Amino acid sequence: MLPVHELSIMQSIFDIIIDNAAKHRLRTITKINVVAGEISGVEPAALDFAFEYFAQGSLAEGAEFTITQVPVTGRCIRCGESLKGIVNLNCKCKEGPEYEMLTGNELFVNTVTGESEG
């Protein structure tokens, strides 16, 4: 069964990839890197599967697809202490669970590499 959530996300990612390939006159795409935060709601294995589905018969068929996962980090709004990890978003100052999330929720196309037209 196809991962519906990741198929929807990959459709958007593929639109970005193909649009960029056209803008840069790429005839083939050889490498794609996507950055996905730890709590972005994306399952890397399912996203990889969705990529293979969309890549068939496209400029990206056979391309190397990588996902760079970014861990959750934050900062306590009250004292400024750096916080890391999903379970560690409670500050030692014990002033409450007020924090600013810095990383871990992002999802974007980082790089697209290919071969240009003649």
PDB file of C-alpha atoms in Angstrom:
ATOM      1  CA  MET A   1       0.000   0.000   0.000  1.00  0.00           C
ATOM      2  CA  LEU A   2       1.297   3.449  -0.908  1.00  0.00           C
ATOM      3  CA  PRO A   3       1.977   5.867   1.979  1.00  0.00           C
ATOM      4  CA  VAL A   4      -0.719   8.485   1.244  1.00  0.00           C
ATOM      5  CA  HIS A   5       0.704  11.225   3.499  1.00  0.00           C
ATOM      6  CA  GLU A   6       4.190  10.950   2.028  1.00  0.00           C
ATOM      7  CA  LEU A   7       2.810  10.688  -1.527  1.00  0.00           C
ATOM      8  CA  SER A   8       1.101  14.039  -1.034  1.00  0.00           C
ATOM      9  CA  ILE A   9       4.289  15.574   0.367  1.00  0.00           C
ATOM     10  CA  MET A  10       6.393  14.058  -2.418  1.00  0.00           C
ATOM     11  CA  GLN A  11       4.016  15.473  -5.034  1.00  0.00           C
ATOM     12  CA  SER A  12       4.794  18.951  -3.672  1.00  0.00           C
ATOM     13  CA  ILE A  13       8.516  18.186  -3.480  1.00  0.00           C
ATOM     14  CA  PHE A  14       8.485  16.828  -7.024  1.00  0.00           C
ATOM     15  CA  ASP A  15       6.759  19.980  -8.282  1.00  0.00           C
ATOM     16  CA  ILE A  16       9.631  22.004  -6.777  1.00  0.00           C
ATOM     17  CA  ILE A  17      12.265  19.657  -8.217  1.00  0.00           C
ATOM     18  CA  ILE A  18      10.829  19.675 -11.752  1.00  0.00           C
ATOM     19  CA  ASP A  19      10.277  23.456 -11.662  1.00  0.00           C
ATOM     20  CA  ASN A  20      13.911  24.001 -10.641  1.00  0.00           C
ATOM     21  CA  ALA A  21      15.124  21.568 -13.288  1.00  0.00           C
ATOM     22  CA  ALA A  22      13.242  23.533 -15.957  1.00  0.00           C
ATOM     23  CA  LYS A  23      14.571  26.888 -14.684  1.00  0.00           C
ATOM     24  CA  HIS A  24      18.144  25.591 -14.804  1.00  0.00           C
ATOM     25  CA  ARG A  25      17.616  23.672 -18.057  1.00  0.00           C
ATOM     26  CA  LEU A  26      18.525  20.296 -16.613  1.00  0.00           C
ATOM     27  CA  ARG A  27      18.021  17.329 -18.905  1.00  0.00           C
ATOM     28  CA  THR A  28      18.495  14.840 -16.067  1.00  0.00           C
ATOM     29  CA  ILE A  29      18.493  15.033 -12.295  1.00  0.00           C
ATOM     30  CA  THR A  30      21.254  13.036 -10.610  1.00  0.00           C
ATOM     31  CA  LYS A  31      20.981  13.952  -6.913  1.00  0.00           C
ATOM     32  CA  ILE A  32      18.300  15.339  -4.633  1.00  0.00           C
ATOM     33  CA  ASN A  33      18.628  16.154  -0.958  1.00  0.00           C
ATOM     34  CA  VAL A  34      15.639  16.924   1.237  1.00  0.00           C
ATOM     35  CA  VAL A  35      15.942  18.212   4.799  1.00  0.00           C
ATOM     36  CA  ALA A  36      13.327  16.819   7.196  1.00  0.00           C
ATOM     37  CA  GLY A  37      13.050  17.741  10.845  1.00  0.00           C
ATOM     38  CA  GLU A  38      12.642  15.019  13.448  1.00  0.00           C
ATOM     39  CA  ILE A  39       9.046  16.090  14.125  1.00  0.00           C
ATOM     40  CA  SER A  40       8.138  17.262  10.615  1.00  0.00           C
ATOM     41  CA  GLY A  41       5.611  14.454  10.366  1.00  0.00           C
ATOM     42  CA  VAL A  42       7.508  12.673   7.597  1.00  0.00           C
ATOM     43  CA  GLU A  43       8.572   9.053   7.753  1.00  0.00           C
ATOM     44  CA  PRO A  44      11.891   8.894   5.832  1.00  0.00           C
ATOM     45  CA  ALA A  45      11.391   5.331   4.546  1.00  0.00           C
ATOM     46  CA  ALA A  46       7.916   6.177   3.260  1.00  0.00           C
ATOM     47  CA  LEU A  47       9.199   9.394   1.644  1.00  0.00           C
ATOM     48  CA  ASP A  48      11.947   7.397  -0.058  1.00  0.00           C
ATOM     49  CA  PHE A  49       9.337   4.952  -1.349  1.00  0.00           C
ATOM     50  CA  ALA A  50       7.200   7.848  -2.607  1.00  0.00           C
ATOM     51  CA  PHE A  51      10.244   9.307  -4.390  1.00  0.00           C
ATOM     52  CA  GLU A  52      10.795   6.048  -6.273  1.00  0.00           C
ATOM     53  CA  TYR A  53       7.133   6.092  -7.301  1.00  0.00           C
ATOM     54  CA  PHE A  54       7.278   9.661  -8.669  1.00  0.00           C
ATOM     55  CA  ALA A  55      10.739   9.315 -10.233  1.00  0.00           C
ATOM     56  CA  GLN A  56       9.649   6.547 -12.616  1.00  0.00           C
ATOM     57  CA  GLY A  57       9.795   7.893 -16.168  1.00  0.00           C
ATOM     58  CA  SER A  58      10.805  11.406 -15.052  1.00  0.00           C
ATOM     59  CA  LEU A  59      13.996  13.475 -15.229  1.00  0.00           C
ATOM     60  CA  ALA A  60      14.783  12.133 -11.759  1.00  0.00           C
ATOM     61  CA  GLU A  61      14.590   8.433 -12.566  1.00  0.00           C
ATOM     62  CA  GLY A  62      17.740   6.818 -11.184  1.00  0.00           C
ATOM     63  CA  ALA A  63      18.681   9.902  -9.150  1.00  0.00           C
ATOM     64  CA  GLU A  64      20.272   9.540  -5.730  1.00  0.00           C
ATOM     65  CA  PHE A  65      17.659  10.668  -3.188  1.00  0.00           C
ATOM     66  CA  THR A  66      18.841  11.493   0.325  1.00  0.00           C
ATOM     67  CA  ILE A  67      17.079  12.806   3.383  1.00  0.00           C
ATOM     68  CA  THR A  68      19.000  14.770   5.990  1.00  0.00           C
ATOM     69  CA  GLN A  69      17.220  14.509   9.322  1.00  0.00           C
ATOM     70  CA  VAL A  70      17.453  17.463  11.697  1.00  0.00           C
ATOM     71  CA  PRO A  71      17.054  16.867  15.447  1.00  0.00           C
ATOM     72  CA  VAL A  72      14.733  18.889  17.645  1.00  0.00           C
ATOM     73  CA  THR A  73      16.412  21.823  19.363  1.00  0.00           C
ATOM     74  CA  GLY A  74      14.928  24.710  21.250  1.00  0.00           C
ATOM     75  CA  ARG A  75      15.631  27.515  23.666  1.00  0.00           C
ATOM     76  CA  CYS A  76      13.994  28.349  26.986  1.00  0.00           C
ATOM     77  CA  ILE A  77      12.191  31.666  26.573  1.00  0.00           C
ATOM     78  CA  ARG A  78      12.747  32.552  30.241  1.00  0.00           C
ATOM     79  CA  CYS A  79      16.464  31.872  30.754  1.00  0.00           C
ATOM     80  CA  GLY A  80      17.831  31.183  27.254  1.00  0.00           C
ATOM     81  CA  GLU A  81      19.116  27.664  27.975  1.00  0.00           C
ATOM     82  CA  SER A  82      19.562  25.473  24.880  1.00  0.00           C
ATOM     83  CA  LEU A  83      17.295  22.424  24.817  1.00  0.00           C
ATOM     84  CA  LYS A  84      17.792  19.295  22.715  1.00  0.00           C
ATOM     85  CA  GLY A  85      15.597  16.327  21.885  1.00  0.00           C
ATOM     86  CA  ILE A  86      11.875  15.775  21.958  1.00  0.00           C
ATOM     87  CA  VAL A  87      11.819  14.641  25.585  1.00  0.00           C
ATOM     88  CA  ASN A  88      14.255  17.312  26.794  1.00  0.00           C
ATOM     89  CA  LEU A  89      12.230  20.439  26.111  1.00  0.00           C
ATOM     90  CA  ASN A  90      11.919  21.215  29.809  1.00  0.00           C
ATOM     91  CA  CYS A  91      14.384  23.740  31.137  1.00  0.00           C
ATOM     92  CA  LYS A  92      16.364  23.367  34.348  1.00  0.00           C
ATOM     93  CA  CYS A  93      15.173  26.795  35.489  1.00  0.00           C
ATOM     94  CA  LYS A  94      11.814  25.097  36.226  1.00  0.00           C
ATOM     95  CA  GLU A  95       9.890  28.212  35.281  1.00  0.00           C
ATOM     96  CA  GLY A  96       7.535  26.265  33.074  1.00  0.00           C
ATOM     97  CA  PRO A  97       7.483  24.653  29.659  1.00  0.00           C
ATOM     98  CA  GLU A  98       7.908  27.850  27.673  1.00  0.00           C
ATOM     99  CA  TYR A  99      10.362  27.332  24.855  1.00  0.00           C
ATOM    100  CA  GLU A 100      11.041  28.454  21.333  1.00  0.00           C
ATOM    101  CA  MET A 101      11.586  25.621  18.859  1.00  0.00           C
ATOM    102  CA  LEU A 102      14.661  26.291  16.727  1.00  0.00           C
ATOM    103  CA  THR A 103      14.975  23.138  14.610  1.00  0.00           C
ATOM    104  CA  GLY A 104      13.218  19.855  14.046  1.00  0.00           C
ATOM    105  CA  ASN A 105      10.027  20.901  12.272  1.00  0.00           C
ATOM    106  CA  GLU A 106      11.453  21.865   8.872  1.00  0.00           C
ATOM    107  CA  LEU A 107      10.862  20.152   5.550  1.00  0.00           C
ATOM    108  CA  PHE A 108      12.431  21.511   2.361  1.00  0.00           C
ATOM    109  CA  VAL A 109      14.324  20.655  -0.802  1.00  0.00           C
ATOM    110  CA  ASN A 110      17.946  21.441   0.000  1.00  0.00           C
ATOM    111  CA  THR A 111      19.732  20.614  -3.263  1.00  0.00           C
ATOM    112  CA  VAL A 112      18.948  19.390  -6.748  1.00  0.00           C
ATOM    113  CA  THR A 113      21.893  18.379  -8.942  1.00  0.00           C
ATOM    114  CA  GLY A 114      21.731  17.364 -12.563  1.00  0.00           C
ATOM    115  CA  GLU A 115      23.148  17.559 -16.046  1.00  0.00           C
ATOM    116  CA  SER A 116      22.228  20.574 -18.139  1.00  0.00           C
ATOM    117  CA  GLU A 117      21.062  20.620 -21.723  1.00  0.00           C
ATOM    118  CA  GLY A 118      23.785  20.812 -24.368  1.00  0.00           C
TER     119      GLY A 118
END
